């Protein structure tokens, strides 16, 4: 069909009560909440680069089930002891609610700005920046901690085959190699990385499950009732651990940052969100319980799975697991670096961050400056952790916990914003309101439980470490509001409404459709 759009003067609106306007400045323009939108596919990134499996692989790699199975159960155990399995279940329930809520927007509009853009639809540009910046911190945090995890497992693999070394120069060399690969693949493009991500994840998970099954068998055919005791749900430590459990799913929403590059983006992204979460949930619950059975005596400066394999009498699988997880960690780094670079790109393209981050590689059509920037931060973090007295694994746990707060804050903002936006565009149903409400309540409860009662040190201060970093970003946005209000108002404006959504809005009278062409009108085929 064709929609004929009447040019209006700057600032004019159509159906102000619904917060939607149509403008003509040489091309069709639709705005939400009084803000003109920029088409996601028109920002210079490679269009149509990823199909359904590519988008799914990006979400799976960014959430990294093999990486999570290798590290998250120990993180949950560190925070909550025998309550780790319940923490994993709480994390799954929350992740499903979040994914479903995000999907309500993804079916209607896609973007390269991910949750920041979706938050802005309901709460405005200030909250769009807060959510986008929080998510950016989460991606950068995971890129850095993932680099360190990759170093740990590459180190473990080399030790298994007799090529390991504890020399400082050797550890630094491993850091450089992991960072180098983690930067190169995203630089070449999301489609290249996606070709290998799914294969490596399947191989890594299959190898890890040899250890998981052995853990069940070596413990004996009996149930550890202490782990499944419902009283664990009454302990604040379980919900402290649930932050990390939700973080195990963090990255699934990265598929929403591919709106400019995915084919059939509205359908593909919405479906991939929930599918990734459900697959991850099954894997995490199956893996957490048996690992906790063997966590006494774990060395905090060495990779967990090889130690678990030794305790379960399947040491022969260690070289395979270490090699597979090493590659999976690197794939994970490439996936979150891909997402972080697109978050930087979107905020820069909207003017909220330095324009250098909006540069696109002339050949690969990737936001290469953002990729290199994230790689540099990962390099610094991994080098500092390598020489930390706390141990690289513990350093990794604490860094991941801080990064997870970036996802929690962004998730909370987007699940609050989504029902508001759906109401404004007359798409809010009772079922959608209930799902969004439950997501808000669950996330809110987990967040409050992580600050009151006050958890043990250092988990008592880590949320404030994140808030301190976030405050710096919010101060920058406050400066933009004063000095460059037109830039501040633009945050969250890069998105593309689906054809079906445009038609629905037009039928409702929210989007103005003219019955006949007049001078100065422009016809746009859809």
Coordinates of C-alpha atoms in Angstrom, one line a residue:
X1 CA 0.0 0.0 0.0
X2 CA 1.0 3.7 -0.2
X3 CA 0.8 6.3 2.5
X4 CA 0.6 9.9 1.4
X5 CA 2.2 12.1 4.0
X6 CA 1.3 15.8 4.2
X7 CA 4.2 18.1 5.0
X8 CA 3.7 20.1 8.2
X9 CA 5.7 23.0 9.6
X10 CA 8.4 22.2 12.1
X11 CA 6.8 21.4 15.4
X12 CA 3.4 20.6 14.0
X13 CA 1.6 17.5 15.3
X14 CA -1.0 15.0 14.3
X15 CA -3.2 13.7 17.1
X16 CA -1.2 15.3 20.0
X17 CA -3.2 13.3 22.5
X18 CA -1.6 10.2 21.2
X19 CA 1.9 11.8 21.0
X20 CA 2.4 10.9 17.3
X21 CA 3.2 13.2 14.5
X22 CA 4.0 13.1 10.8
X23 CA 6.5 15.4 9.2
X24 CA 7.9 15.8 5.7
X25 CA 11.5 17.0 5.3
X26 CA 12.4 15.4 2.1
X27 CA 11.2 12.0 3.3
X28 CA 8.5 10.4 5.4
X29 CA 9.1 11.0 9.1
X30 CA 7.1 9.6 12.0
X31 CA 7.6 10.8 15.5
X32 CA 6.6 9.4 18.9
X33 CA 6.1 11.6 21.9
X34 CA 6.7 14.7 19.7
X35 CA 10.2 13.5 18.6
X36 CA 11.1 12.9 15.0
X37 CA 12.4 9.3 14.4
X38 CA 15.3 8.3 12.2
X39 CA 15.0 5.0 10.4
X40 CA 17.3 2.5 12.0
X41 CA 18.3 1.0 8.6
X42 CA 19.4 4.4 7.4
X43 CA 22.3 5.0 9.8
X44 CA 25.0 3.4 7.7
X45 CA 25.2 -0.1 9.3
X46 CA 25.0 -3.1 7.0
X47 CA 21.4 -3.8 6.0
X48 CA 20.0 -7.3 5.8
X49 CA 23.3 -8.8 7.1
X50 CA 21.7 -11.3 9.5
X51 CA 18.8 -13.8 9.0
X52 CA 16.9 -15.6 11.7
X53 CA 19.7 -17.9 12.7
X54 CA 22.2 -15.1 12.7
X55 CA 20.1 -13.0 15.1
X56 CA 19.5 -16.1 17.3
X57 CA 23.2 -16.9 17.4
X58 CA 24.0 -13.3 18.4
X59 CA 21.6 -13.5 21.3
X60 CA 22.8 -16.9 22.4
X61 CA 26.5 -15.9 22.1
X62 CA 25.9 -12.7 24.1
X63 CA 24.1 -14.6 26.8
X64 CA 26.8 -17.3 26.4
X65 CA 25.3 -20.5 28.0
X66 CA 28.6 -22.3 28.0
X67 CA 30.3 -19.3 29.7
X68 CA 27.5 -19.0 32.2
X69 CA 27.6 -22.7 33.0
X70 CA 31.3 -22.4 33.5
X71 CA 31.2 -19.4 35.9
X72 CA 27.7 -18.5 37.1
X73 CA 27.0 -21.4 39.4
X74 CA 30.2 -20.6 41.4
X75 CA 29.1 -17.0 41.5
X76 CA 25.7 -18.0 42.8
X77 CA 27.4 -20.3 45.4
X78 CA 29.7 -17.5 46.5
X79 CA 26.8 -15.2 47.2
X80 CA 24.2 -17.6 48.5
X81 CA 25.7 -21.0 49.3
X82 CA 23.1 -23.8 49.0
X83 CA 20.5 -21.3 47.8
X84 CA 22.2 -21.2 44.4
X85 CA 19.7 -23.4 42.6
X86 CA 16.7 -21.3 43.8
X87 CA 18.6 -18.2 42.7
X88 CA 18.8 -19.8 39.2
X89 CA 15.1 -20.4 39.1
X90 CA 14.2 -16.9 40.3
X91 CA 16.5 -15.6 37.5
X92 CA 14.7 -17.6 34.9
X93 CA 11.2 -16.4 35.9
X94 CA 12.4 -12.8 35.8
X95 CA 14.2 -13.2 32.5
X96 CA 11.0 -14.7 30.9
X97 CA 8.9 -11.8 32.1
X98 CA 11.5 -9.3 30.8
X99 CA 11.9 -11.0 27.4
X100 CA 8.1 -11.2 26.9
X101 CA 7.7 -7.5 27.8
X102 CA 10.5 -6.4 25.5
X103 CA 9.0 -8.5 22.7
X104 CA 5.8 -6.4 22.9
X105 CA 7.9 -3.4 21.6
X106 CA 10.2 -5.4 19.2
X107 CA 7.2 -6.6 17.2
X108 CA 6.3 -3.0 16.5
X109 CA 9.5 -1.1 16.3
X110 CA 13.2 -2.0 15.9
X111 CA 16.4 -0.1 16.5
X112 CA 20.1 -0.3 17.0
X113 CA 19.7 1.4 20.4
X114 CA 18.1 -1.7 22.0
X115 CA 16.5 -1.1 25.4
X116 CA 17.4 2.6 25.6
X117 CA 15.3 3.4 22.7
X118 CA 12.4 1.2 24.0
X119 CA 12.6 2.9 27.3
X120 CA 12.4 6.3 25.7
X121 CA 9.2 5.4 23.9
X122 CA 7.4 5.3 27.2
X123 CA 9.4 7.5 29.5
X124 CA 11.1 10.1 27.3
X125 CA 14.7 10.8 26.2
X126 CA 16.1 11.3 29.7
X127 CA 15.2 7.8 30.8
X128 CA 16.2 6.5 27.3
X129 CA 19.7 7.8 28.0
X130 CA 19.7 6.3 31.5
X131 CA 18.6 2.9 30.2
X132 CA 21.0 3.0 27.2
X133 CA 23.9 4.1 29.3
X134 CA 23.2 1.4 31.9
X135 CA 23.0 -1.2 29.2
X136 CA 26.2 0.1 27.7
X137 CA 28.0 -0.3 31.1
X138 CA 26.7 -3.8 31.3
X139 CA 28.0 -4.7 27.9
X140 CA 31.3 -3.2 28.5
X141 CA 31.5 -4.9 31.9
X142 CA 30.7 -8.2 30.4
X143 CA 33.2 -7.7 27.6
X144 CA 35.9 -7.1 30.2
X145 CA 35.0 -9.9 32.6
X146 CA 34.5 -12.2 29.6
X147 CA 38.0 -11.4 28.4
X148 CA 39.3 -12.4 31.8
X149 CA 37.3 -15.6 31.8
X150 CA 38.7 -16.4 28.3
X151 CA 42.2 -15.9 29.6
X152 CA 41.5 -18.3 32.5
X153 CA 40.2 -21.1 30.3
X154 CA 42.8 -20.7 27.6
X155 CA 45.4 -20.9 30.4
X156 CA 43.7 -24.0 31.7
X157 CA 43.7 -25.6 28.3
X158 CA 47.4 -24.9 27.7
X159 CA 48.2 -26.4 31.1
X160 CA 46.2 -29.5 30.2
X161 CA 48.4 -30.0 27.1
X162 CA 51.6 -29.1 28.9
X163 CA 52.1 -25.6 27.4
X164 CA 51.0 -23.5 30.4
X165 CA 53.1 -21.1 32.3
X166 CA 52.5 -18.9 35.4
X167 CA 55.0 -16.3 34.2
X168 CA 53.6 -12.7 34.1
X169 CA 54.6 -12.2 30.4
X170 CA 52.8 -15.4 29.5
X171 CA 49.6 -14.3 31.2
X172 CA 49.8 -10.9 29.5
X173 CA 50.3 -12.6 26.2
X174 CA 47.1 -14.6 26.7
X175 CA 45.2 -11.3 27.5
X176 CA 46.5 -9.8 24.3
X177 CA 45.4 -12.8 22.2
X178 CA 41.9 -12.9 23.7
X179 CA 41.4 -9.2 23.3
X180 CA 42.8 -9.3 19.8
X181 CA 40.3 -11.9 18.6
X182 CA 37.5 -10.3 20.6
X183 CA 38.0 -7.1 18.6
X184 CA 38.8 -8.5 15.2
X185 CA 35.5 -10.5 14.7
X186 CA 33.2 -7.6 15.6
X187 CA 35.2 -5.3 13.5
X188 CA 34.7 -7.6 10.5
X189 CA 30.9 -7.7 11.1
X190 CA 28.1 -9.4 13.1
X191 CA 27.4 -11.8 10.3
X192 CA 30.9 -13.3 10.4
X193 CA 30.9 -13.8 14.1
X194 CA 27.4 -15.3 13.9
X195 CA 28.5 -18.0 11.5
X196 CA 30.7 -19.5 14.2
X197 CA 28.9 -18.6 17.5
X198 CA 26.2 -21.2 17.3
X199 CA 28.5 -24.0 16.4
X200 CA 31.0 -23.2 19.1
X201 CA 28.2 -22.9 21.7
X202 CA 26.7 -26.3 20.9
X203 CA 30.1 -28.0 21.0
X204 CA 31.1 -26.3 24.3
X205 CA 27.7 -27.1 26.0
X206 CA 27.9 -30.7 24.9
X207 CA 31.4 -31.1 26.4
X208 CA 30.4 -29.4 29.6
X209 CA 27.5 -31.6 30.1
X210 CA 29.8 -34.6 30.2
X211 CA 31.0 -33.1 33.5
X212 CA 27.5 -32.2 34.6
X213 CA 26.3 -35.7 34.1
X214 CA 29.3 -37.1 35.9
X215 CA 28.6 -34.7 38.8
X216 CA 25.1 -36.3 39.2
X217 CA 26.5 -39.8 39.0
X218 CA 29.4 -39.3 41.4
X219 CA 27.2 -37.7 44.0
X220 CA 24.8 -40.7 43.9
X221 CA 21.2 -41.1 43.1
X222 CA 19.8 -39.0 45.9
X223 CA 18.6 -35.5 46.3
X224 CA 20.4 -32.7 48.1
X225 CA 17.4 -31.6 50.0
X226 CA 19.3 -28.7 51.5
X227 CA 19.6 -27.0 48.1
X228 CA 15.9 -27.4 47.4
X229 CA 14.7 -26.3 50.8
X230 CA 12.1 -23.6 50.2
X231 CA 13.5 -21.7 53.2
X232 CA 16.3 -20.6 51.0
X233 CA 13.8 -18.3 49.3
X234 CA 13.5 -16.4 52.6
X235 CA 17.2 -15.6 52.7
X236 CA 18.3 -12.2 51.3
X237 CA 21.5 -13.9 50.0
X238 CA 19.4 -15.9 47.5
X239 CA 18.1 -12.7 46.0
X240 CA 21.6 -11.2 46.1
X241 CA 22.6 -14.2 44.0
X242 CA 19.5 -13.7 41.8
X243 CA 21.2 -10.5 40.5
X244 CA 23.9 -12.7 39.1
X245 CA 21.3 -15.3 37.9
X246 CA 19.5 -12.6 35.9
X247 CA 23.0 -11.6 34.7
X248 CA 23.4 -15.1 33.3
X249 CA 20.6 -14.3 30.9
X250 CA 21.9 -10.8 30.3
X251 CA 22.9 -10.4 26.7
X252 CA 19.8 -12.1 25.3
X253 CA 18.3 -8.6 24.7
X254 CA 21.3 -7.9 22.5
X255 CA 19.3 -9.2 19.5
X256 CA 17.3 -6.0 19.9
X257 CA 20.3 -3.9 18.9
X258 CA 20.3 -5.6 15.4
X259 CA 17.3 -3.7 14.2
X260 CA 19.3 -2.0 11.4
X261 CA 21.0 -5.2 10.3
X262 CA 18.5 -8.1 10.6
X263 CA 16.2 -9.3 7.8
X264 CA 12.5 -9.3 8.7
X265 CA 13.7 -7.6 11.9
X266 CA 10.4 -7.1 13.7
X267 CA 9.4 -10.8 13.6
X268 CA 12.9 -12.2 13.9
X269 CA 14.0 -10.2 16.9
X270 CA 10.8 -10.7 18.9
X271 CA 10.9 -14.4 18.5
X272 CA 14.6 -14.7 19.3
X273 CA 14.3 -12.9 22.6
X274 CA 12.1 -15.5 24.2
X275 CA 13.6 -18.5 22.6
X276 CA 17.1 -17.7 23.8
X277 CA 15.9 -17.2 27.4
X278 CA 13.9 -20.5 27.5
X279 CA 16.9 -22.5 26.2
X280 CA 19.2 -20.8 28.6
X281 CA 16.9 -21.4 31.6
X282 CA 16.8 -25.1 31.1
X283 CA 20.6 -25.4 30.7
X284 CA 21.3 -23.2 33.8
X285 CA 19.0 -25.1 36.2
X286 CA 20.3 -28.5 35.0
X287 CA 23.9 -27.3 35.5
X288 CA 23.7 -25.3 38.8
X289 CA 22.4 -28.0 41.1
X290 CA 25.1 -30.7 40.4
X291 CA 27.9 -28.1 40.5
X292 CA 27.0 -26.9 43.9
X293 CA 27.4 -30.5 45.2
X294 CA 31.1 -30.3 44.6
X295 CA 32.0 -26.7 45.3
X296 CA 33.8 -27.2 48.6
X297 CA 37.6 -26.6 48.2
X298 CA 37.4 -24.8 44.8
X299 CA 40.5 -22.8 44.1
X300 CA 39.4 -19.2 43.4
X301 CA 42.3 -18.5 41.1
X302 CA 41.7 -21.4 38.6
X303 CA 39.0 -22.3 36.2
X304 CA 36.0 -24.1 37.9
X305 CA 35.1 -26.8 35.4
X306 CA 38.4 -28.6 35.3
X307 CA 38.3 -28.8 39.1
X308 CA 34.8 -30.1 38.9
X309 CA 35.8 -32.7 36.4
X310 CA 38.6 -33.9 38.7
X311 CA 36.1 -34.1 41.6
X312 CA 33.7 -36.1 39.4
X313 CA 36.4 -38.5 38.1
X314 CA 36.2 -37.4 34.4
X315 CA 39.5 -35.6 34.1
X316 CA 39.9 -37.0 30.6
X317 CA 37.3 -34.5 29.3
X318 CA 39.3 -31.5 30.6
X319 CA 41.3 -30.7 27.5
X320 CA 38.1 -30.8 25.4
X321 CA 36.1 -28.7 27.8
X322 CA 38.9 -26.2 28.3
X323 CA 39.4 -25.8 24.6
X324 CA 35.6 -25.5 23.9
X325 CA 35.0 -23.0 26.8
X326 CA 38.0 -21.0 25.8
X327 CA 36.6 -20.5 22.4
X328 CA 33.1 -19.9 23.8
X329 CA 34.5 -17.1 26.1
X330 CA 36.1 -15.4 23.1
X331 CA 32.8 -15.7 21.2
X332 CA 31.0 -14.2 24.1
X333 CA 33.4 -11.3 24.2
X334 CA 32.8 -10.7 20.4
X335 CA 29.1 -10.8 20.9
X336 CA 28.9 -8.3 23.8
X337 CA 31.5 -6.1 22.1
X338 CA 29.2 -6.1 19.1
X339 CA 26.3 -4.9 21.2
X340 CA 28.4 -2.4 23.2
X341 CA 29.7 -0.9 20.0
X342 CA 26.2 -0.5 18.6
X343 CA 25.0 1.2 21.8
X344 CA 27.9 3.6 21.6
X345 CA 27.1 4.1 17.9
X346 CA 23.4 4.9 18.5
X347 CA 24.1 7.3 21.3
X348 CA 26.8 9.0 19.2
X349 CA 24.6 9.1 16.1
X350 CA 21.9 10.8 18.2
X351 CA 24.5 13.3 19.4
X352 CA 24.6 12.2 23.1
X353 CA 28.2 10.9 22.9
X354 CA 31.2 12.0 20.9
X355 CA 30.7 11.7 17.2
X356 CA 33.8 9.6 16.8
X357 CA 31.7 6.6 18.0
X358 CA 29.3 7.1 15.1
X359 CA 32.1 6.3 12.5
X360 CA 31.3 3.3 10.3
X361 CA 34.0 1.2 8.8
X362 CA 34.0 2.0 5.0
X363 CA 34.4 -1.7 4.0
X364 CA 32.8 -3.7 6.8
X365 CA 30.0 -1.3 7.7
X366 CA 30.6 -1.8 11.4
X367 CA 31.0 0.8 14.2
X368 CA 34.7 0.2 14.4
X369 CA 35.7 3.0 16.8
X370 CA 33.3 1.6 19.5
X371 CA 34.7 -1.9 18.9
X372 CA 38.3 -0.7 19.5
X373 CA 37.3 1.3 22.5
X374 CA 35.6 -1.6 24.2
X375 CA 38.6 -3.8 23.4
X376 CA 40.9 -1.3 25.0
X377 CA 38.9 -1.2 28.2
X378 CA 38.8 -5.0 28.3
X379 CA 42.6 -5.1 27.9
X380 CA 43.1 -2.7 30.9
X381 CA 40.7 -4.6 33.2
X382 CA 42.2 -8.0 32.4
X383 CA 45.7 -6.7 33.0
X384 CA 44.8 -5.2 36.3
X385 CA 43.0 -8.5 37.4
X386 CA 46.0 -10.6 36.3
X387 CA 48.1 -8.8 38.9
X388 CA 45.4 -8.5 41.6
X389 CA 46.0 -10.3 44.9
X390 CA 42.3 -11.2 45.0
X391 CA 42.7 -13.9 42.3
X392 CA 41.5 -13.6 38.8
X393 CA 38.3 -15.8 39.3
X394 CA 37.1 -13.7 42.3
X395 CA 38.0 -10.5 40.5
X396 CA 35.9 -11.8 37.6
X397 CA 32.9 -12.6 39.9
X398 CA 32.9 -9.1 41.5
X399 CA 33.3 -7.4 38.1
X400 CA 30.5 -9.4 36.6
X401 CA 28.3 -8.5 39.6
X402 CA 28.8 -4.8 39.0
X403 CA 28.2 -5.1 35.3
X404 CA 25.0 -7.0 35.9
X405 CA 23.5 -4.0 37.7
X406 CA 23.7 -2.2 34.3
X407 CA 21.3 -4.8 32.9
X408 CA 19.0 -4.8 35.9
X409 CA 18.5 -1.0 35.8
X410 CA 18.0 -1.1 32.1
X411 CA 15.5 -4.0 32.4
X412 CA 13.6 -2.2 35.1
X413 CA 13.3 1.0 33.1
X414 CA 12.1 -0.8 29.9
X415 CA 9.5 -2.9 31.7
X416 CA 8.1 0.2 33.3
X417 CA 8.2 2.1 30.0
X418 CA 6.6 -0.6 27.8
X419 CA 3.0 -0.7 29.2
X420 CA 3.0 3.2 29.2
X421 CA 3.9 3.2 25.5
X422 CA 1.5 0.4 24.6
X423 CA -1.3 2.4 26.3
X424 CA -0.4 5.5 24.3
X425 CA -0.6 3.7 21.0
X426 CA -3.8 1.8 22.1
X427 CA -2.1 -1.6 22.2
X428 CA -2.2 -2.4 25.9
X429 CA -4.2 -5.5 26.7
X430 CA -4.9 -6.9 30.2
X431 CA -2.5 -9.8 29.5
X432 CA 0.3 -7.5 28.5
X433 CA -0.3 -5.2 31.5
X434 CA -0.1 -8.2 33.9
X435 CA 3.1 -9.6 32.3
X436 CA 4.7 -6.1 32.5
X437 CA 3.5 -5.6 36.0
X438 CA 4.9 -8.9 37.2
X439 CA 8.2 -8.1 35.6
X440 CA 8.3 -4.7 37.4
X441 CA 7.4 -6.4 40.7
X442 CA 10.0 -9.2 40.3
X443 CA 12.8 -6.9 39.3
X444 CA 12.0 -4.4 42.0
X445 CA 12.0 -7.1 44.7
X446 CA 15.3 -8.5 43.5
X447 CA 16.9 -5.0 43.5
X448 CA 15.6 -4.1 46.9
X449 CA 16.7 -7.4 48.3
X450 CA 20.2 -6.6 47.2
X451 CA 20.5 -3.5 49.3
X452 CA 18.3 -4.4 52.3
X453 CA 19.0 -6.2 54.5
X454 CA 22.6 -5.1 53.8
X455 CA 24.4 -8.1 52.3
X456 CA 27.9 -9.1 53.3
X457 CA 30.9 -7.2 52.0
X458 CA 31.9 -6.6 49.2
X459 CA 28.4 -7.2 47.8
X460 CA 27.2 -4.4 50.1
X461 CA 29.2 -1.8 48.2
X462 CA 29.2 -3.2 44.6
X463 CA 25.8 -1.7 43.7
X464 CA 27.1 1.7 44.7
X465 CA 30.1 1.2 42.6
X466 CA 27.8 0.8 39.6
X467 CA 25.6 3.8 40.7
X468 CA 28.7 6.0 40.9
X469 CA 29.6 5.2 37.3
X470 CA 26.0 5.6 36.2
X471 CA 25.9 9.0 38.0
X472 CA 28.8 10.3 35.8
X473 CA 26.8 9.5 32.7
X474 CA 23.6 11.1 34.1
X475 CA 25.6 14.2 34.9
X476 CA 26.7 14.3 31.3
X477 CA 23.1 14.1 30.1
X478 CA 22.1 16.8 32.6
X479 CA 24.8 19.0 30.9
X480 CA 23.3 18.3 27.5
X481 CA 19.8 19.2 28.8
X482 CA 21.1 22.7 29.6
X483 CA 23.7 23.3 26.9
X484 CA 22.3 21.3 24.0
X485 CA 18.6 20.6 24.7
X486 CA 17.9 19.7 21.0
X487 CA 20.5 16.9 21.3
X488 CA 19.2 15.7 24.7
X489 CA 15.7 15.5 23.2
X490 CA 17.0 13.3 20.3
X491 CA 18.1 10.3 22.5
X492 CA 16.0 7.2 21.6
X493 CA 14.9 8.5 18.2
X494 CA 16.6 5.9 16.0
X495 CA 13.9 3.3 15.3
X496 CA 11.7 1.9 12.5
X497 CA 8.0 1.1 12.9
X498 CA 6.9 -2.1 11.2
X499 CA 4.6 -1.8 8.2
X500 CA 1.9 -3.5 10.2
X501 CA 2.2 -1.1 13.1
X502 CA 2.1 1.9 10.7
X503 CA -1.0 0.5 9.2
X504 CA -2.6 -0.1 12.6
X505 CA -1.8 3.4 13.7
X506 CA -3.2 4.8 10.5
X507 CA -6.4 2.9 10.9
X508 CA -6.8 4.2 14.4
X509 CA -6.3 7.7 13.2
X510 CA -3.1 8.1 15.2
X511 CA -1.1 8.3 12.0
X512 CA -2.5 10.8 9.5
X513 CA -3.3 9.2 6.1
X514 CA -4.5 11.3 3.2
X515 CA -7.0 10.0 0.7
X516 CA -5.7 11.9 -2.3
X517 CA -2.4 13.3 -3.4
X518 CA -2.1 17.1 -3.3
X519 CA 0.8 19.4 -4.3
X520 CA 3.6 19.1 -1.9
X521 CA 2.5 15.7 -0.8
X522 CA 4.8 12.7 -1.0
X523 CA 3.8 9.1 -1.6
X524 CA 5.7 6.5 0.2
X525 CA 5.4 2.8 -0.8
X526 CA 5.4 0.3 2.0

